[in-house]
Amino acid sequence: MIIENGRIVSVETEGVWVETIKKSACGSCKAEKGCGHSLLNKWDGHSAYIWVLLDGRDPAQYKLGDEIQIGIPEEVIAKGSLLVYLVPIISLVTLTSLAHAFFAQEAITTLAGFTGLAIGGLIVRWHSWRTRFDRELQPVLVDERKTLRFFQPVEQH
């Protein structure tokens, strides 16, 4: 579970909106000076807002401005990264290869590559929209008010 600190900016009945403090990841990474994310983070004044489910907790316990910790399972980040990076690249290479095999013209091959990249991006966007309410993919609150449920493998007898 990757833990991130944040501040509550809105409380609703099912969850809270949290403004994340992005510096925690950038401060602990050894590649900070050569990282594009770190550079953009310094220039960009925008904050990141994340919807976090309360998972049965009473919303009255949380107030605007409360500092909280949220957790995101590692497998969610790993699978999401694979999806976001591999699907567009695979569709780009596939359409480029097909166009080159059937047409062998540079302009058509290039256009097919850009089309494949766009199709891959649309697939990622569609998958993101389709799974936006999946409870397994949502960040969770990490606090003493309710214990976290971790996956426990079932023992075979």
PDB file of C-alpha atoms in Angstrom:
ATOM      1  CA  MET A   1       0.000   0.000   0.000  1.00  0.00           C
ATOM      2  CA  ILE A   2       1.401   3.373  -1.005  1.00  0.00           C
ATOM      3  CA  ILE A   3       0.575   6.016   1.588  1.00  0.00           C
ATOM      4  CA  GLU A   4       0.072   9.677   0.646  1.00  0.00           C
ATOM      5  CA  ASN A   5      -0.742  12.668   2.820  1.00  0.00           C
ATOM      6  CA  GLY A   6      -3.532  15.048   1.956  1.00  0.00           C
ATOM      7  CA  ARG A   7      -5.916  17.709   3.173  1.00  0.00           C
ATOM      8  CA  ILE A   8      -9.719  17.411   3.042  1.00  0.00           C
ATOM      9  CA  VAL A   9     -11.267  20.055   0.780  1.00  0.00           C
ATOM     10  CA  SER A  10     -14.835  18.704   0.646  1.00  0.00           C
ATOM     11  CA  VAL A  11     -16.883  16.241   2.704  1.00  0.00           C
ATOM     12  CA  GLU A  12     -19.790  14.345   1.145  1.00  0.00           C
ATOM     13  CA  THR A  13     -21.953  11.461   2.354  1.00  0.00           C
ATOM     14  CA  GLU A  14     -20.059   8.688   0.512  1.00  0.00           C
ATOM     15  CA  GLY A  15     -16.547  10.122   0.539  1.00  0.00           C
ATOM     16  CA  VAL A  16     -14.224  13.077   0.787  1.00  0.00           C
ATOM     17  CA  TRP A  17     -12.272  15.098  -1.757  1.00  0.00           C
ATOM     18  CA  VAL A  18      -8.625  15.257  -0.773  1.00  0.00           C
ATOM     19  CA  GLU A  19      -5.993  17.680  -2.012  1.00  0.00           C
ATOM     20  CA  THR A  20      -2.809  15.662  -2.151  1.00  0.00           C
ATOM     21  CA  ILE A  21       0.556  16.977  -1.141  1.00  0.00           C
ATOM     22  CA  LYS A  22       2.712  15.939  -4.084  1.00  0.00           C
ATOM     23  CA  LYS A  23       6.051  16.722  -2.475  1.00  0.00           C
ATOM     24  CA  SER A  24       6.221  13.450  -0.509  1.00  0.00           C
ATOM     25  CA  ALA A  25       6.996  11.351  -3.565  1.00  0.00           C
ATOM     26  CA  CYS A  26       9.393  13.850  -5.134  1.00  0.00           C
ATOM     27  CA  GLY A  27      11.336  14.363  -1.926  1.00  0.00           C
ATOM     28  CA  SER A  28      12.106  10.678  -1.484  1.00  0.00           C
ATOM     29  CA  CYS A  29      13.126   9.860  -5.051  1.00  0.00           C
ATOM     30  CA  LYS A  30      16.817   9.766  -5.979  1.00  0.00           C
ATOM     31  CA  ALA A  31      16.101  10.957  -9.529  1.00  0.00           C
ATOM     32  CA  GLU A  32      14.505  14.206  -8.366  1.00  0.00           C
ATOM     33  CA  LYS A  33      16.879  16.502 -10.285  1.00  0.00           C
ATOM     34  CA  GLY A  34      16.411  14.673 -13.594  1.00  0.00           C
ATOM     35  CA  CYS A  35      12.708  13.919 -13.265  1.00  0.00           C
ATOM     36  CA  GLY A  36      10.197  15.635 -15.507  1.00  0.00           C
ATOM     37  CA  HIS A  37       7.425  15.237 -12.926  1.00  0.00           C
ATOM     38  CA  SER A  38       9.516  17.073 -10.334  1.00  0.00           C
ATOM     39  CA  LEU A  39      10.190  19.911 -12.775  1.00  0.00           C
ATOM     40  CA  LEU A  40       6.523  20.228 -13.739  1.00  0.00           C
ATOM     41  CA  ASN A  41       5.535  20.110 -10.078  1.00  0.00           C
ATOM     42  CA  LYS A  42       7.757  23.133  -9.384  1.00  0.00           C
ATOM     43  CA  TRP A  43       6.271  25.143 -12.275  1.00  0.00           C
ATOM     44  CA  ASP A  44       2.672  24.025 -11.983  1.00  0.00           C
ATOM     45  CA  GLY A  45       0.663  25.677  -9.215  1.00  0.00           C
ATOM     46  CA  HIS A  46      -2.324  23.323  -9.596  1.00  0.00           C
ATOM     47  CA  SER A  47      -3.243  20.862  -6.899  1.00  0.00           C
ATOM     48  CA  ALA A  48      -4.329  17.276  -7.409  1.00  0.00           C
ATOM     49  CA  TYR A  49      -7.729  16.315  -6.016  1.00  0.00           C
ATOM     50  CA  ILE A  50      -8.615  12.703  -5.281  1.00  0.00           C
ATOM     51  CA  TRP A  51     -12.001  11.213  -4.389  1.00  0.00           C
ATOM     52  CA  VAL A  52     -11.645   8.881  -1.389  1.00  0.00           C
ATOM     53  CA  LEU A  53     -14.458   6.614  -0.234  1.00  0.00           C
ATOM     54  CA  LEU A  54     -15.372   6.755   3.458  1.00  0.00           C
ATOM     55  CA  ASP A  55     -16.157   3.017   3.387  1.00  0.00           C
ATOM     56  CA  GLY A  56     -18.806   3.096   6.112  1.00  0.00           C
ATOM     57  CA  ARG A  57     -17.252   5.849   8.220  1.00  0.00           C
ATOM     58  CA  ASP A  58     -19.375   8.714   9.530  1.00  0.00           C
ATOM     59  CA  PRO A  59     -18.802  11.830   7.388  1.00  0.00           C
ATOM     60  CA  ALA A  60     -19.414  14.024  10.452  1.00  0.00           C
ATOM     61  CA  GLN A  61     -16.051  12.865  11.841  1.00  0.00           C
ATOM     62  CA  TYR A  62     -14.209  14.727   9.078  1.00  0.00           C
ATOM     63  CA  LYS A  63     -13.885  18.493   8.688  1.00  0.00           C
ATOM     64  CA  LEU A  64     -12.537  20.725   5.959  1.00  0.00           C
ATOM     65  CA  GLY A  65      -8.803  21.193   6.312  1.00  0.00           C
ATOM     66  CA  ASP A  66      -8.187  17.938   8.241  1.00  0.00           C
ATOM     67  CA  GLU A  67      -4.837  16.339   7.388  1.00  0.00           C
ATOM     68  CA  ILE A  68      -5.366  12.678   6.538  1.00  0.00           C
ATOM     69  CA  GLN A  69      -3.506   9.780   4.982  1.00  0.00           C
ATOM     70  CA  ILE A  70      -4.806   7.860   2.017  1.00  0.00           C
ATOM     71  CA  GLY A  71      -3.585   4.526   0.733  1.00  0.00           C
ATOM     72  CA  ILE A  72      -3.460   3.181  -2.791  1.00  0.00           C
ATOM     73  CA  PRO A  73      -2.684  -0.510  -3.343  1.00  0.00           C
ATOM     74  CA  GLU A  74       0.536  -1.152  -5.300  1.00  0.00           C
ATOM     75  CA  GLU A  75      -1.192  -3.507  -7.720  1.00  0.00           C
ATOM     76  CA  VAL A  76      -3.622  -0.747  -8.728  1.00  0.00           C
ATOM     77  CA  ILE A  77      -0.724   1.545  -9.609  1.00  0.00           C
ATOM     78  CA  ALA A  78       1.190  -1.210 -11.408  1.00  0.00           C
ATOM     79  CA  LYS A  79      -1.802  -2.338 -13.487  1.00  0.00           C
ATOM     80  CA  GLY A  80      -2.809   1.255 -14.219  1.00  0.00           C
ATOM     81  CA  SER A  81       0.696   2.130 -15.383  1.00  0.00           C
ATOM     82  CA  LEU A  82       0.813  -0.887 -17.660  1.00  0.00           C
ATOM     83  CA  LEU A  83      -2.549   0.024 -19.141  1.00  0.00           C
ATOM     84  CA  VAL A  84      -1.734   3.705 -19.658  1.00  0.00           C
ATOM     85  CA  TYR A  85       1.662   3.095 -21.242  1.00  0.00           C
ATOM     86  CA  LEU A  86       1.357  -0.223 -23.067  1.00  0.00           C
ATOM     87  CA  VAL A  87      -2.054   0.003 -24.732  1.00  0.00           C
ATOM     88  CA  PRO A  88      -1.238   3.158 -26.780  1.00  0.00           C
ATOM     89  CA  ILE A  89       2.226   1.846 -27.688  1.00  0.00           C
ATOM     90  CA  ILE A  90       0.894  -1.569 -28.733  1.00  0.00           C
ATOM     91  CA  SER A  91      -1.860  -0.010 -30.852  1.00  0.00           C
ATOM     92  CA  LEU A  92       0.666   2.416 -32.415  1.00  0.00           C
ATOM     93  CA  VAL A  93       3.081  -0.395 -33.338  1.00  0.00           C
ATOM     94  CA  THR A  94       0.281  -2.666 -34.570  1.00  0.00           C
ATOM     95  CA  LEU A  95      -1.306  -0.119 -36.898  1.00  0.00           C
ATOM     96  CA  THR A  96       2.081   1.118 -38.098  1.00  0.00           C
ATOM     97  CA  SER A  97       3.166  -2.443 -38.919  1.00  0.00           C
ATOM     98  CA  LEU A  98      -0.093  -3.226 -40.705  1.00  0.00           C
ATOM     99  CA  ALA A  99       0.056  -0.022 -42.747  1.00  0.00           C
ATOM    100  CA  HIS A 100       3.676  -0.662 -43.685  1.00  0.00           C
ATOM    101  CA  ALA A 101       2.918  -4.260 -44.706  1.00  0.00           C
ATOM    102  CA  PHE A 102      -0.104  -3.362 -46.848  1.00  0.00           C
ATOM    103  CA  PHE A 103       0.774   0.064 -48.269  1.00  0.00           C
ATOM    104  CA  ALA A 104       4.564   0.568 -47.834  1.00  0.00           C
ATOM    105  CA  GLN A 105       4.185   4.339 -48.151  1.00  0.00           C
ATOM    106  CA  GLU A 106       5.753   6.555 -45.531  1.00  0.00           C
ATOM    107  CA  ALA A 107       2.866   9.027 -45.288  1.00  0.00           C
ATOM    108  CA  ILE A 108       0.264   6.298 -44.797  1.00  0.00           C
ATOM    109  CA  THR A 109       2.466   4.456 -42.304  1.00  0.00           C
ATOM    110  CA  THR A 110       3.015   7.652 -40.289  1.00  0.00           C
ATOM    111  CA  LEU A 111      -0.696   8.492 -40.339  1.00  0.00           C
ATOM    112  CA  ALA A 112      -1.521   4.944 -39.243  1.00  0.00           C
ATOM    113  CA  GLY A 113       0.948   5.279 -36.353  1.00  0.00           C
ATOM    114  CA  PHE A 114      -0.701   8.474 -35.127  1.00  0.00           C
ATOM    115  CA  THR A 115      -4.124   6.870 -35.576  1.00  0.00           C
ATOM    116  CA  GLY A 116      -3.003   3.844 -33.556  1.00  0.00           C
ATOM    117  CA  LEU A 117      -1.729   6.095 -30.779  1.00  0.00           C
ATOM    118  CA  ALA A 118      -5.046   7.969 -30.708  1.00  0.00           C
ATOM    119  CA  ILE A 119      -7.034   4.721 -30.676  1.00  0.00           C
ATOM    120  CA  GLY A 120      -4.883   3.448 -27.795  1.00  0.00           C
ATOM    121  CA  GLY A 121      -5.549   6.666 -25.888  1.00  0.00           C
ATOM    122  CA  LEU A 122      -9.280   6.305 -26.497  1.00  0.00           C
ATOM    123  CA  ILE A 123      -9.177   2.706 -25.241  1.00  0.00           C
ATOM    124  CA  VAL A 124      -7.439   3.850 -22.055  1.00  0.00           C
ATOM    125  CA  ARG A 125      -9.970   6.678 -21.642  1.00  0.00           C
ATOM    126  CA  TRP A 126     -12.897   4.281 -22.154  1.00  0.00           C
ATOM    127  CA  HIS A 127     -11.466   1.791 -19.640  1.00  0.00           C
ATOM    128  CA  SER A 128     -10.937   4.583 -17.123  1.00  0.00           C
ATOM    129  CA  TRP A 129     -14.528   5.784 -17.541  1.00  0.00           C
ATOM    130  CA  ARG A 130     -15.879   2.222 -17.299  1.00  0.00           C
ATOM    131  CA  THR A 131     -14.035   1.451 -14.036  1.00  0.00           C
ATOM    132  CA  ARG A 132     -14.407   4.864 -12.351  1.00  0.00           C
ATOM    133  CA  PHE A 133     -16.716   3.482  -9.631  1.00  0.00           C
ATOM    134  CA  ASP A 134     -14.858   0.198  -9.047  1.00  0.00           C
ATOM    135  CA  ARG A 135     -14.306   0.001  -5.276  1.00  0.00           C
ATOM    136  CA  GLU A 136     -11.175  -2.123  -5.712  1.00  0.00           C
ATOM    137  CA  LEU A 137      -9.477   0.713  -7.602  1.00  0.00           C
ATOM    138  CA  GLN A 138     -10.374   3.535  -5.192  1.00  0.00           C
ATOM    139  CA  PRO A 139      -7.957   5.045  -2.671  1.00  0.00           C
ATOM    140  CA  VAL A 140      -8.808   4.292   0.949  1.00  0.00           C
ATOM    141  CA  LEU A 141      -8.486   6.280   4.147  1.00  0.00           C
ATOM    142  CA  VAL A 142      -5.690   5.114   6.411  1.00  0.00           C
ATOM    143  CA  ASP A 143      -6.613   6.023   9.974  1.00  0.00           C
ATOM    144  CA  GLU A 144      -7.313   4.573  13.384  1.00  0.00           C
ATOM    145  CA  ARG A 145     -11.076   4.994  13.041  1.00  0.00           C
ATOM    146  CA  LYS A 146     -11.477   1.846  10.954  1.00  0.00           C
ATOM    147  CA  THR A 147      -8.979  -0.887  10.215  1.00  0.00           C
ATOM    148  CA  LEU A 148      -7.917  -1.574   6.664  1.00  0.00           C
ATOM    149  CA  ARG A 149      -8.921  -4.790   4.987  1.00  0.00           C
ATOM    150  CA  PHE A 150      -6.014  -6.402   3.201  1.00  0.00           C
ATOM    151  CA  PHE A 151      -6.372  -9.356   0.880  1.00  0.00           C
ATOM    152  CA  GLN A 152      -5.753 -12.576   2.746  1.00  0.00           C
ATOM    153  CA  PRO A 153      -5.137 -15.651   0.573  1.00  0.00           C
ATOM    154  CA  VAL A 154      -7.363 -18.609   1.341  1.00  0.00           C
ATOM    155  CA  GLU A 155      -5.377 -21.562   2.640  1.00  0.00           C
ATOM    156  CA  GLN A 156      -5.763 -24.812   0.741  1.00  0.00           C
ATOM    157  CA  HIS A 157      -6.276 -27.933   2.889  1.00  0.00           C
TER     158      HIS A 157
END
